[in-house]
Short mmCIF file of C-alpha atoms in Angstrom, two decimals:
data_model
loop_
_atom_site.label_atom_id
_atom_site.label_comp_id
_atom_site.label_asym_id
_atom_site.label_seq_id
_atom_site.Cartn_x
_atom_site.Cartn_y
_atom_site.Cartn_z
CA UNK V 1 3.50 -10.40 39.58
CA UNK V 2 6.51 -8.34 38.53
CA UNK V 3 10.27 -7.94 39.03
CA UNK V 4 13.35 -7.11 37.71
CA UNK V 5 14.78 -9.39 35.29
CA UNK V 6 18.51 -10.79 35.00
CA UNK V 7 20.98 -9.61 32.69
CA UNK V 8 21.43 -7.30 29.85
CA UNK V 9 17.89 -7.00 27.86
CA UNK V 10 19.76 -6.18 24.21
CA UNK V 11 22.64 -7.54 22.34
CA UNK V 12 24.70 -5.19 20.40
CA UNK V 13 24.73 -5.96 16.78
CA UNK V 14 27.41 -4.28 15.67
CA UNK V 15 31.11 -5.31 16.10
CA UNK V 16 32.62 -4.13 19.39
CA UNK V 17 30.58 -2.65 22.50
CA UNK V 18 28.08 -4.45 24.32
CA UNK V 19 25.37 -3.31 26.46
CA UNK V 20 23.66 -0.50 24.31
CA UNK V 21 24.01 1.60 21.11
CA UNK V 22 24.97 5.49 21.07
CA UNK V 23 22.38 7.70 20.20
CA UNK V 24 19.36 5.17 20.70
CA UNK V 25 18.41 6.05 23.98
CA UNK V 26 17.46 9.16 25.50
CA UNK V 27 19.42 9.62 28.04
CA UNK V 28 22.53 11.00 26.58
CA UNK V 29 26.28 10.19 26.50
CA UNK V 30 28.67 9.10 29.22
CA UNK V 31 29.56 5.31 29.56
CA UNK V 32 26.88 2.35 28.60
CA UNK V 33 24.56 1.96 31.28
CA UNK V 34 23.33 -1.37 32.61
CA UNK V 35 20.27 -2.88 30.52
CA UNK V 36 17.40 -3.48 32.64
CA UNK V 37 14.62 -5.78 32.44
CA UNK V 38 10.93 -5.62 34.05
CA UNK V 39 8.65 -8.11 33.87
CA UNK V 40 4.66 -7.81 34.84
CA UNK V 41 2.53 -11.02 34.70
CA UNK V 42 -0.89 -11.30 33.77
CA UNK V 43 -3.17 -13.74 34.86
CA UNK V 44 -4.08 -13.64 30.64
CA UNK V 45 -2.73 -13.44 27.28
CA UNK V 46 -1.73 -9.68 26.89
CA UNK V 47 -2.71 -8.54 23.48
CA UNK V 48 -2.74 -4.64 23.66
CA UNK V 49 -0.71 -2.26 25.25
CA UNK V 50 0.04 1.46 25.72
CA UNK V 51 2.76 4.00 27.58
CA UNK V 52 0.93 6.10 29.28
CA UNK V 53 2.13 9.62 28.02
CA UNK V 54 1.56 11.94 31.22
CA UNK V 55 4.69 13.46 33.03
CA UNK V 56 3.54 12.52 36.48
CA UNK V 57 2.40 9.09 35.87
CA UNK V 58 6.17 7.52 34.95
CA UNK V 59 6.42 3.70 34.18
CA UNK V 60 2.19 3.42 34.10
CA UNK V 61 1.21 1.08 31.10
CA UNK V 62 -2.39 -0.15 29.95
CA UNK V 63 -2.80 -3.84 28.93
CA UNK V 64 -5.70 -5.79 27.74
CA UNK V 65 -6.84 -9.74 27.61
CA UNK V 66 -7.02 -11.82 24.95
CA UNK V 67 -9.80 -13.78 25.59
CA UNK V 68 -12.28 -16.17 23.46
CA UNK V 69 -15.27 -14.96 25.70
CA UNK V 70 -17.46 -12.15 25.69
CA UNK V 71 -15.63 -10.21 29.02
CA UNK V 72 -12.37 -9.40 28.62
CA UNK V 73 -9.74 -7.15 31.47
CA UNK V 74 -7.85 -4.11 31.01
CA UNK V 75 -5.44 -3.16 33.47
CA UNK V 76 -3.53 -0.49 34.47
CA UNK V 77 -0.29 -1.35 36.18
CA UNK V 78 2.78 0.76 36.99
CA UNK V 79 6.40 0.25 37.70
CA UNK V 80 7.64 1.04 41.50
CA UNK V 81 10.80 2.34 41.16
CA UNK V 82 12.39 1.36 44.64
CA UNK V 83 10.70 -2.01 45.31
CA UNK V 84 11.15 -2.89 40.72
CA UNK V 85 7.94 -4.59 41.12
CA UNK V 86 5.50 -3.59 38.17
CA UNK V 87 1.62 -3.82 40.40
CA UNK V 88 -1.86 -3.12 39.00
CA UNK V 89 -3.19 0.13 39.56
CA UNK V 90 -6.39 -0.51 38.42
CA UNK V 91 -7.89 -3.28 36.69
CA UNK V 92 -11.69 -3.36 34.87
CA UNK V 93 -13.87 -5.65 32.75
CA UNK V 94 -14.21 -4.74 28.90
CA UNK V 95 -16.48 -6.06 26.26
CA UNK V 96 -14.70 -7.94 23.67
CA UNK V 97 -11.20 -8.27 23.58
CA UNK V 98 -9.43 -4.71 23.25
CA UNK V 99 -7.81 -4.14 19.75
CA UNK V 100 -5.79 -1.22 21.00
CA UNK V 101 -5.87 0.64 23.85
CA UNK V 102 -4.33 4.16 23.89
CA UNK V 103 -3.82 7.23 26.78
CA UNK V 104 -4.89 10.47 25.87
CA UNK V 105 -1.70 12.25 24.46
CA UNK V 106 -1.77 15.13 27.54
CA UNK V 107 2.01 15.07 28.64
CA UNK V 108 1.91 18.04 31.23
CA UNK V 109 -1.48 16.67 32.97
CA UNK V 110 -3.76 19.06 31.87
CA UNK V 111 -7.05 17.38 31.19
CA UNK V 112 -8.47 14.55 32.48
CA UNK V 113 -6.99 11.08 32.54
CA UNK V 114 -8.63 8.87 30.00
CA UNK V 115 -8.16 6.09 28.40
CA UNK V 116 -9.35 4.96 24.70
CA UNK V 117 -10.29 1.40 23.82
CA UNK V 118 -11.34 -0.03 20.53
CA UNK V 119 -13.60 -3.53 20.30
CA UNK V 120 -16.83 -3.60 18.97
CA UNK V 121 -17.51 0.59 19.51
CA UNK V 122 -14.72 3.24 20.58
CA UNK V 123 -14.63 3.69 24.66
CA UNK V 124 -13.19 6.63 26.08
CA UNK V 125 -12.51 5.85 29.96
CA UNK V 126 -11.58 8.37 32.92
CA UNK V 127 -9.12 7.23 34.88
CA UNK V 128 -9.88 8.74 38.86
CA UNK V 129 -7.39 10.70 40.37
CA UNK V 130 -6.17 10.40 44.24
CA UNK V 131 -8.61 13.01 44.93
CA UNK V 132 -11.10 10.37 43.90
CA UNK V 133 -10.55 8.07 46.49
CA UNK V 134 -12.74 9.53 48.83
CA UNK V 135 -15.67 8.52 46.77
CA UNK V 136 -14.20 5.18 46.24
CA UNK V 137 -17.02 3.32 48.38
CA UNK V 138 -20.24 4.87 46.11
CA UNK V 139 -18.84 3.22 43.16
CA UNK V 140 -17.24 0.36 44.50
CA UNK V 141 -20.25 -1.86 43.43
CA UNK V 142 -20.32 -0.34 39.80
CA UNK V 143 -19.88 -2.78 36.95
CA UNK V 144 -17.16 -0.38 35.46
CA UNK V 145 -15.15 -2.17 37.82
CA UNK V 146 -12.99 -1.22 40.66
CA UNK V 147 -10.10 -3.03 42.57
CA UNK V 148 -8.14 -3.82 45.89
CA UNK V 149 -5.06 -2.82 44.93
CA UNK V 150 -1.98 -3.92 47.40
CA UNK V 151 -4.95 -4.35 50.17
CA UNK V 152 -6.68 -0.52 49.62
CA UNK V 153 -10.07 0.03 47.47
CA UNK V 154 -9.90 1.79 44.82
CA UNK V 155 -12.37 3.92 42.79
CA UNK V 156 -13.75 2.84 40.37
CA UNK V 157 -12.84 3.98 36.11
CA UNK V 158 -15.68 5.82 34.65
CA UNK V 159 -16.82 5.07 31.37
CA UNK V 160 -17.02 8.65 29.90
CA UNK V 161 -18.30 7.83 26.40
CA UNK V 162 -19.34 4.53 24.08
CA UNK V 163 -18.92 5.75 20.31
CA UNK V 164 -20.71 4.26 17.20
CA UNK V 165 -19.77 4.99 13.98
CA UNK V 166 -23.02 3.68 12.13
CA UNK V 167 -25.77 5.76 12.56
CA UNK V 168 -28.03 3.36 11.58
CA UNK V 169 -28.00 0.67 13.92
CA UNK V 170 -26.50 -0.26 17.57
CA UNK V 171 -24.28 -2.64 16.05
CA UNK V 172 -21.20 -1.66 13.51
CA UNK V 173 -18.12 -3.38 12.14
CA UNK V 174 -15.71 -4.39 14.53
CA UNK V 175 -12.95 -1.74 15.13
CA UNK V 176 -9.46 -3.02 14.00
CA UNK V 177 -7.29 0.07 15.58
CA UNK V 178 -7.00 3.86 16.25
CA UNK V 179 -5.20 6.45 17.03
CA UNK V 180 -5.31 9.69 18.79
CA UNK V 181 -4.35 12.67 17.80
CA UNK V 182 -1.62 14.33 19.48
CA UNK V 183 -1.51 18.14 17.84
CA UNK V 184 -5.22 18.10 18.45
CA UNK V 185 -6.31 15.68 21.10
CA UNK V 186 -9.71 16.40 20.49
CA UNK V 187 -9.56 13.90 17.58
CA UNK V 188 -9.08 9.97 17.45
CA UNK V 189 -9.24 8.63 14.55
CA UNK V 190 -10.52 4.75 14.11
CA UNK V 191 -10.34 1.73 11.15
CA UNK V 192 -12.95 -0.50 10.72
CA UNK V 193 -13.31 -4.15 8.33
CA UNK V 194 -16.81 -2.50 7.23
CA UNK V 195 -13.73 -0.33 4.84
CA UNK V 196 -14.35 2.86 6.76
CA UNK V 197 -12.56 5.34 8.38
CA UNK V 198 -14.08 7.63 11.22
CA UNK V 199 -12.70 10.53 12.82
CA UNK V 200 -14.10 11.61 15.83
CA UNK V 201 -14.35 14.57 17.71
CA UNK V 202 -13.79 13.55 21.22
CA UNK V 203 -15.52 16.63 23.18
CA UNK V 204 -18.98 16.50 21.58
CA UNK V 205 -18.44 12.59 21.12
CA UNK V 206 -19.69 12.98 17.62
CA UNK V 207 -18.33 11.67 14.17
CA UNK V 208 -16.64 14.47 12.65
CA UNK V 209 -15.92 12.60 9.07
CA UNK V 210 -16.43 9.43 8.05
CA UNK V 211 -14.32 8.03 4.85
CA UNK V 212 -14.67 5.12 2.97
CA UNK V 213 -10.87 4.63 3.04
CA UNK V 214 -10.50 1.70 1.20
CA UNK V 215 -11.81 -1.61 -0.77
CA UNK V 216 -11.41 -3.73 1.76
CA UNK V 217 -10.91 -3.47 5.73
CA UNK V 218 -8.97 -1.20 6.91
CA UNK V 219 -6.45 -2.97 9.64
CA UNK V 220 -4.33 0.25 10.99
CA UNK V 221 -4.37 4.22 11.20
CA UNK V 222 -2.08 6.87 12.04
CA UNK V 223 -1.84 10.73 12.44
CA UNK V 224 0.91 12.61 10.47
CA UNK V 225 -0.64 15.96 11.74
CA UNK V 226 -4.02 18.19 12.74
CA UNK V 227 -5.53 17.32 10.24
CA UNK V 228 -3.59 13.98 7.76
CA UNK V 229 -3.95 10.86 8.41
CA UNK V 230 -3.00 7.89 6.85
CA UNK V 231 -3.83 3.97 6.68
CA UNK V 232 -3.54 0.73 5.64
CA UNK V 233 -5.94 -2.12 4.30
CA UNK V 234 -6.60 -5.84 3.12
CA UNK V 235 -6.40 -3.85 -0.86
CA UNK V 236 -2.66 -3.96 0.36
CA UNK V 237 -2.33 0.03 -0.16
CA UNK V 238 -1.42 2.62 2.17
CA UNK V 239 -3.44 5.89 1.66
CA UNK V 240 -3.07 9.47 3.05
CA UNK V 241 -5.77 11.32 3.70
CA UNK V 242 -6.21 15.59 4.32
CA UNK V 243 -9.33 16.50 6.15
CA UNK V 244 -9.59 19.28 3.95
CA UNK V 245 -9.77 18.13 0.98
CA UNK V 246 -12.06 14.48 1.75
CA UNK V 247 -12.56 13.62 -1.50
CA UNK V 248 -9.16 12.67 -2.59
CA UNK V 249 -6.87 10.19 -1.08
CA UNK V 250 -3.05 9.57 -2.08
CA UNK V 251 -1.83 5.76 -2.72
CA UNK V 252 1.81 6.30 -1.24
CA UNK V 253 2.45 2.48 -1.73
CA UNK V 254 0.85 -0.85 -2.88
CA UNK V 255 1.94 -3.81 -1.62
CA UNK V 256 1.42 -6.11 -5.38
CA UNK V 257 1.86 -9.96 -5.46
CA UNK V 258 5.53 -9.51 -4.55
CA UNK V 259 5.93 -6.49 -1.51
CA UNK V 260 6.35 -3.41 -3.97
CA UNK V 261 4.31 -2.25 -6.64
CA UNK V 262 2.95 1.13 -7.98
CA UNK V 263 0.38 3.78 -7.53
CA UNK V 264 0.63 7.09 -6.29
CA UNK V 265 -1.40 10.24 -6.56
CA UNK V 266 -4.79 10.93 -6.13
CA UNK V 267 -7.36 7.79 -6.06
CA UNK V 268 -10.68 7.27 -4.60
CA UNK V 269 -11.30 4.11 -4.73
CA UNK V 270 -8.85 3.19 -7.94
CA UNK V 271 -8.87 -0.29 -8.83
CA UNK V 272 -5.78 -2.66 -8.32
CA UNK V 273 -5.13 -3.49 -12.18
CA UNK V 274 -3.06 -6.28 -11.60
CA UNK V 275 -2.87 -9.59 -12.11
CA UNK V 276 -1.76 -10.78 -8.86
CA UNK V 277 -4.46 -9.83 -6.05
CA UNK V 278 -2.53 -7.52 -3.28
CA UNK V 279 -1.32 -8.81 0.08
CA UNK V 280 -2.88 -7.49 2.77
CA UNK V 281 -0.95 -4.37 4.88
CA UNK V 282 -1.37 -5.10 8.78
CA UNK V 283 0.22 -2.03 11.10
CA UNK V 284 1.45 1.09 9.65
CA UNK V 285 3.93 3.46 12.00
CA UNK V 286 4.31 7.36 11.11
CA UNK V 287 7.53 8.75 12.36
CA UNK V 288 6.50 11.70 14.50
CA UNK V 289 9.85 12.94 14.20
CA UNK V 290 10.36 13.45 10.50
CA UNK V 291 7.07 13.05 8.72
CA UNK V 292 8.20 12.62 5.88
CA UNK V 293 8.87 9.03 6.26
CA UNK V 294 5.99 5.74 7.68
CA UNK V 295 6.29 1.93 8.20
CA UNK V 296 4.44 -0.81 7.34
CA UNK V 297 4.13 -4.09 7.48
CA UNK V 298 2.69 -7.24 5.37
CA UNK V 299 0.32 -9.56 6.33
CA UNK V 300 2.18 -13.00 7.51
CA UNK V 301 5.64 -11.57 6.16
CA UNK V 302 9.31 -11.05 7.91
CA UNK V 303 9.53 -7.45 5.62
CA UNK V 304 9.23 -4.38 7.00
CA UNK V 305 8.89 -1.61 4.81
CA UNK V 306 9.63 1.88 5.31
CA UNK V 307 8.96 4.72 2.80
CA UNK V 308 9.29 8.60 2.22
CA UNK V 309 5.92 9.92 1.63
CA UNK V 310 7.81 12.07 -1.25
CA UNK V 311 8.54 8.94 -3.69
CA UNK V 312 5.67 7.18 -3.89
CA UNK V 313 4.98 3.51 -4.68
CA UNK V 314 9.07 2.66 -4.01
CA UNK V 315 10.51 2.27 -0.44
CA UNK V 316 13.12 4.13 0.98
CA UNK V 317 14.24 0.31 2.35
CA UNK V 318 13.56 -2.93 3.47
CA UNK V 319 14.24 -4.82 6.73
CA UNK V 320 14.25 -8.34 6.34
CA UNK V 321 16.50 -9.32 9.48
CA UNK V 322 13.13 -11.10 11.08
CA UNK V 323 13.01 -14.57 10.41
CA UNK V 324 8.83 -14.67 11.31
CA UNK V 325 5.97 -12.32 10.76
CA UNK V 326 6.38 -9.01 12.00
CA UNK V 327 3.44 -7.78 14.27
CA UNK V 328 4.46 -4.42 15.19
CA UNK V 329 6.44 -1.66 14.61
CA UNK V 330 7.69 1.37 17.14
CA UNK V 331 9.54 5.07 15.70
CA UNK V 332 11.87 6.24 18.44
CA UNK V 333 9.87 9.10 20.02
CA UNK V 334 13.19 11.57 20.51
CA UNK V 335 15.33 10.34 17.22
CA UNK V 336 13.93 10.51 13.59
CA UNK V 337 16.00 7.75 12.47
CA UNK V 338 15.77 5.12 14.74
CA UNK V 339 12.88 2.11 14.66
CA UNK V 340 12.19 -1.22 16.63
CA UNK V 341 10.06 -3.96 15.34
CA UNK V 342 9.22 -6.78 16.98
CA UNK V 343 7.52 -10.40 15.96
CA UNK V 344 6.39 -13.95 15.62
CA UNK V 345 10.68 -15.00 15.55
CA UNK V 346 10.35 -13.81 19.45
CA UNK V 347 12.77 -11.00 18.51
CA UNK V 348 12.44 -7.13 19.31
CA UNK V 349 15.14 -5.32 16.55
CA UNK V 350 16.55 -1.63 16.92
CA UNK V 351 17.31 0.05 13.55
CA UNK V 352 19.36 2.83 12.56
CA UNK V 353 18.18 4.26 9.21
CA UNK V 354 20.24 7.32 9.11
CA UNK V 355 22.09 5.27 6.25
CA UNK V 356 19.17 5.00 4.03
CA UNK V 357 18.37 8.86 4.03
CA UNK V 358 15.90 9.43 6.96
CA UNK V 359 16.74 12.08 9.61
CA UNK V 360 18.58 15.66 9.66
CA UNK V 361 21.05 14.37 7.74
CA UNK V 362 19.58 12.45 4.98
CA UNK V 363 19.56 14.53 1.56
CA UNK V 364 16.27 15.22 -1.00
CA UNK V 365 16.92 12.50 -3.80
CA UNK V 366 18.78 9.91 -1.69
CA UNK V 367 15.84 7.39 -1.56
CA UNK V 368 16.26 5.43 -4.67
CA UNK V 369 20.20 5.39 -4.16
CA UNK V 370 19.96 4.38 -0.58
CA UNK V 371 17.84 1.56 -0.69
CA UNK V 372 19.95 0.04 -3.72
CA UNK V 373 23.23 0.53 -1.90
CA UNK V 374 21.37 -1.58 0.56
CA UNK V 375 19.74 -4.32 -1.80
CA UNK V 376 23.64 -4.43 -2.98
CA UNK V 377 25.38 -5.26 0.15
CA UNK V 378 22.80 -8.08 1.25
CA UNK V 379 20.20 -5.26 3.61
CA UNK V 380 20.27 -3.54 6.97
CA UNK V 381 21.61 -4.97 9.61
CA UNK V 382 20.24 -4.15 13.45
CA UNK V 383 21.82 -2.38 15.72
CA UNK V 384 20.38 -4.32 18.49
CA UNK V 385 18.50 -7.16 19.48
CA UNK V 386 16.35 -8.33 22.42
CA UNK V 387 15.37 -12.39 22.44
CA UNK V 388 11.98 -12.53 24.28
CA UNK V 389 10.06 -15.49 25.50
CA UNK V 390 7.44 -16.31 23.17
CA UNK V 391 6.40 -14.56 19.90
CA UNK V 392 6.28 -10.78 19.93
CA UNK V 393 2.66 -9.55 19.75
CA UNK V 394 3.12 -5.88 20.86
CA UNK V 395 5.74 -3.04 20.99
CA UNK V 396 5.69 0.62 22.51
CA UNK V 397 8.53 2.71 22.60
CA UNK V 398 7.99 5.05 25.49
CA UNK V 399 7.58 8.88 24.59
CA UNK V 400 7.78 10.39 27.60
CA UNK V 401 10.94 7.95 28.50
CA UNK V 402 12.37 7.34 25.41
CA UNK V 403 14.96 5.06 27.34
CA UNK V 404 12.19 2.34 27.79
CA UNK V 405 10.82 0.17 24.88
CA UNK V 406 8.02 -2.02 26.40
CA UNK V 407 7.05 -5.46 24.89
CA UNK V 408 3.99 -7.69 25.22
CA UNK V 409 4.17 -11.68 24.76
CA UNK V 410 1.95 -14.66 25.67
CA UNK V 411 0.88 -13.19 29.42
CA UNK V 412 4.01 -11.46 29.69
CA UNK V 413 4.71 -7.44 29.75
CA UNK V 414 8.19 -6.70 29.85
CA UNK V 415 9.93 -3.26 29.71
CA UNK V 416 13.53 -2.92 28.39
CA UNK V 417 15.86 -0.41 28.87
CA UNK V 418 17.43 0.65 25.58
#
């Protein structure tokens, strides 16, 4: 079921107006519009969840169970604008519970409509189009699933491709994330807890590299680029990677006994050195619109860390406004300073970090005098907040409609008008 919620969705953190913060959105000046809240749902714990990034597909979203059994559900639901119901589109059984699930970056429609999901392999899914329909009843009994949407059969999603990254048996390490590359959408690139990274090519569904990223399992990856990618492991470090040059890594930060330590440069496979052993590093966020700066988060902890690939081993700043574990992390899609995070404290926070040196107007050497100015005057504060139901587990700041952040809790999806 879905609906329209009541009242404004975020509370303005800063002294004065209510009702939304200038610049966050996307859609421009003029007076603060009305906050809006949607709410979808499921008949299950909602654990992943993706905008879809296509032009003529507004308000669609991709979620996926949580569920201690073998066959898990994705659906596909979308917003009606007139009616403010949020209906599924299409729903389907999946094997193992989805760790992410992603839409093929493709904003003007000009490939085919498919759908990424990482479990136990990588599954690349074709969405049908209308034209479809028509041939609706031939796969209507196919295990790939199709639905009675709002009383009319559907066709049913065609599983395109089922990628392994271990060549040597049917089975490999389950995948923990992935991401897809959106200067070259032929690539997605996945993390594994067997350590490794794989980057596939899409077209020829075959392994194009395959890294042994880390010492322990990797948890999240992220394209900067083509061809750099960058992630983030139980060793507690966050490594960038160049495709041409695959036998080098760079450490841009360790996360040490105590959230910050050292090591940059080139490492394959360096040892930790320390004393304390590292805390693990769970999500990492590049910011699409300056690359020069990421996000990442610890294991368990209320800290979010952001840092300037340029100064390794120190952040740029820390946001410790949460008051549980942070589980994800969201750049705004049309603003290189701006970032939402979300967690276990049931909060979702917009930041503005055009203070601490990111964005147009942030200067070369700033980063070690920003974040102490911050330490100094007690952190960052938000600029706004949104109080959800239950404890965060998801976040996705729409790129297509950078107005919309949408949020996934318990069985709930919700998206908010910024």
């Amino acid at each position: 079921m879905g609906g329209a919620g009541e009242g404004d969705a975020w509370a303005d953190q800063e002294q004065g107006n209510g009702g939304g913060s200038r610049g966050v959105g996307g859609g421009g000046g003029g007076e603060a519009k009305r906050s809006e809240i949607y709410t979808y749902e499921a008949a299950w714990h909602i654990y992943a969840m993706n905008w879809s990034v296509r032009r003529d597909k507004k308000y669609r979203l991709a979620i996926a169970s949580l569920l201690e059994q073998v066959t898990n559900r994705v659906e596909v639901v979308q917003l009606d604008e007139a009616s403010g119901d949020i209906a599924p589109v299409l729903t389907f059984d999946h094997q193992y519970p989805p760790t992410k699930t992603m839409f093929m970056p493709d904003p003007h429609a000009l490939r085919p409509d498919l759908l990424a999901t990482s479990a136990d392999h990588l599954r690349i899914w074709r969405i049908p189009s209308p034209d479809d329909a028509e041939d609706g009843a031939a796969s209507a009994n196919n295990n790939n699933g199709s639905v009675r949407c709002n009383g009319t059969q559907q066709p049913g999603i065609e599983l395109r491709c089922e990628l392994n990254g271990n060549r040597n048996s049917d089975y490999c390490g389950p995948l923990t994330s992935f991401d897809w590359n959106d200067a070259d959408p032929r690539r997605i690139g996945t993390s594994s807890i067997d350590t490794t990274c794989t980057i596939w090519d899409v077209e020829r569904e075959a392994v194009d590299t395959q890294l042994i990223a880390h010492d322990k399992e990797v948890y999240d990856i992220a394209w900067g680029g083509a061809g750099v990618f960058a992630s983030v492991s139980a060793d507690g470090s966050v490594r960038v990677f160049d495709l041409r040059d695959k036998e080098h890594s760079t450490i841009i930060y360790e996360s040490g006994s105590g959230g910050s330590g050292g090591g940059g440069g080139s490492s394959s496979g360096a040892g930790d050195g320390g004393a304390a052993s590292p805390t693990p590093l769970v999500r990492l966020g590049w910011n699409k619109q300056d690359p020069r700066y990421m996000t990442t988060i610890i294991m368990d902890s209320p800290k979010v860390v952001v840092l300037d690939i340029r100064y390794p081993t120190l952040p740029v700043v820390e946001l410790h406004r949460h008051h549980g574990p942070v589980n994800a992390i969201a750049w705004a899609p049309h603003s290189s300073c701006h970032i939402c995070t979300a967690g276990d404290d049931m909060q979702a926070l917009i930041w503005d970090l055009s203070s601490m040196g990111t964005g147009s107007n942030g200067s070369g050497n700033g980063n070690g005098n920003a974040a102490a100015a911050a330490a100094a005057e007690g952190g960052l504060d938000p600029i706004l907040a949104y109080t959800a139901g239950a404890e965060i587990e998801q976040l996705q700041w729409s790129a297509t409609q950078p107005d919309w952040v949408a949020v996934a809790f318990a069985n709930k999806l919700q998206i908010l008008r910024v």
